[in-house]
Amino acid sequence: MPNQRKLPVILIPGIQGTKLYNVNLDDFSTHWSGIKKFYTNIHKLKLQKDGLNDIGVETIIERADVENMAYSEIINYLKAKGYRVFIFGYDWRKSNAESAKSLQLYVERLRDKLNIGEFNFITHSMGGLVLSAYLKILSDKERNKIVSKAIFTVPPFLGSIEASFNLVIGKSRLFNSSDDFRKIARTFPAVYELLPVYENAYKFENPITSANYNPFDFYSYWQQVANADREDTIDKHEFMAYRLSKVKEIRNQNNLIFDLGNCTEEFRKKCIVVCGGNEDTKSHIVVHDRKDHFKNFFDYEAIKEDEEGDGTVPHASASVFKDSVVTLKVGKKTLESWADSRMTGPDWHAFFLNNGRVQNVLQRFLKGDTERDNWYESAGGRVERVK
């Protein structure tokens, strides 16, 4: 029998890790699944300017089940180890701050249901930003009371270049969707909150642009139509500028949502970050002052995968707390990651929680088996502390 005295685990998946259904139809039609794209329905995913409501008058989209390929293995693994697992799926289109409010209600519901005061949290990818926004809501006393352990895996604390691809081109590892997806993604607050804000994320050709760069000011650095005079183009610029200004309100702690480096030492000891490594990762965008009819042209052709990371999130983003929170790197092994992804493609970031060495780290940290030196090492190697 599993040891039910172990504290429950709340699993928070990443962006597109939760399927989205239209619940205002008699068959609860799927509008998004990361494994199977429903292109005839994706236009109904658009959000209004408030970032909360669906643009379709008769469309009511809510979260459904999580993606089986990415999360079933870690769920079954934890249950086999005696943990009760609760899955916090959420509408990943919306701001992480909004998802954090839902998480707060979810946690309180579980506290009442189980008569338990604290939980373990495991996040994947953008789920780390949801947990960060939740921690931001809580006081120091509440954080220490509710959180037993917090494990952030492949977290984009300071964003990812991939989010920029989604908004400008419409294709990236995050979604791998159709070209017109960028028009839909531009309505999603969460995608803007994933834009890179770490140092040198943008390499400007023009020193004046570089000096005036503000990651939350659309007009100071973002690619845009120069001297725009068409009404629809002006509207698009204004909409994106508004979205970026809202990101500034969320990332108001040194460009972070919640600064783990400035919380209590007691709480930092409850946290661990697990990054992916040994995978070339895009780390910056080359920005030209002008090209054709564009101002601040994003030259994606000039981008080289020159930074270590997990293929989606560079270490500049994932390991930002390495000086204050234990941060580990699990290096990719080509054959191993291919097998972990169950032949769906060697995506180290998306299938990170399927990896045996990652699972070992999670299990040991949850158990508190961290007293010996290099407690995180595995027989398979390539697990090391980031310093």
mmCIF file of C-alpha atoms in Angstrom, residues 47 67 106 125 131 149 163 181 201 204 209 237 243 245 249 266 270-271 284 301 321-322 359 376:
data_model
loop_
_atom_site.group_PDB
_atom_site.id
_atom_site.type_symbol
_atom_site.label_atom_id
_atom_site.label_comp_id
_atom_site.label_asym_id
_atom_site.label_seq_id
_atom_site.Cartn_x
_atom_site.Cartn_y
_atom_site.Cartn_z
ATOM 1 C CA LEU A 47 -9.195 36.384 -26.454
ATOM 2 C CA GLU A 67 -1.518 15.991 -22.342
ATOM 3 C CA TYR A 106 -7.508 25.135 -6.013
ATOM 4 C CA SER A 125 8.032 24.921 -18.117
ATOM 5 C CA LEU A 131 3.651 28.960 -9.293
ATOM 6 C CA LYS A 149 8.753 21.513 -1.336
ATOM 7 C CA ALA A 163 7.776 33.134 -27.601
ATOM 8 C CA PHE A 181 -1.321 31.047 -35.331
ATOM 9 C CA ALA A 201 18.258 38.721 -25.326
ATOM 10 C CA PHE A 204 20.677 45.734 -31.563
ATOM 11 C CA THR A 209 17.953 51.640 -30.036
ATOM 12 C CA HIS A 237 0.574 47.920 -32.938
ATOM 13 C CA ARG A 243 -0.184 43.607 -23.978
ATOM 14 C CA SER A 245 2.577 47.186 -20.874
ATOM 15 C CA GLU A 249 2.869 44.884 -14.165
ATOM 16 C CA GLU A 266 13.917 29.184 5.107
ATOM 17 C CA LYS A 270 12.339 24.344 0.201
ATOM 18 C CA CYS A 271 12.945 25.045 -3.490
ATOM 19 C CA HIS A 284 19.212 36.126 -28.626
ATOM 20 C CA GLU A 301 18.073 34.112 -39.948
ATOM 21 C CA PHE A 321 18.470 31.788 -9.186
ATOM 22 C CA LYS A 322 21.561 29.558 -9.101
ATOM 23 C CA GLN A 359 12.575 11.515 -11.805
ATOM 24 C CA TYR A 376 21.510 14.336 -7.126
#
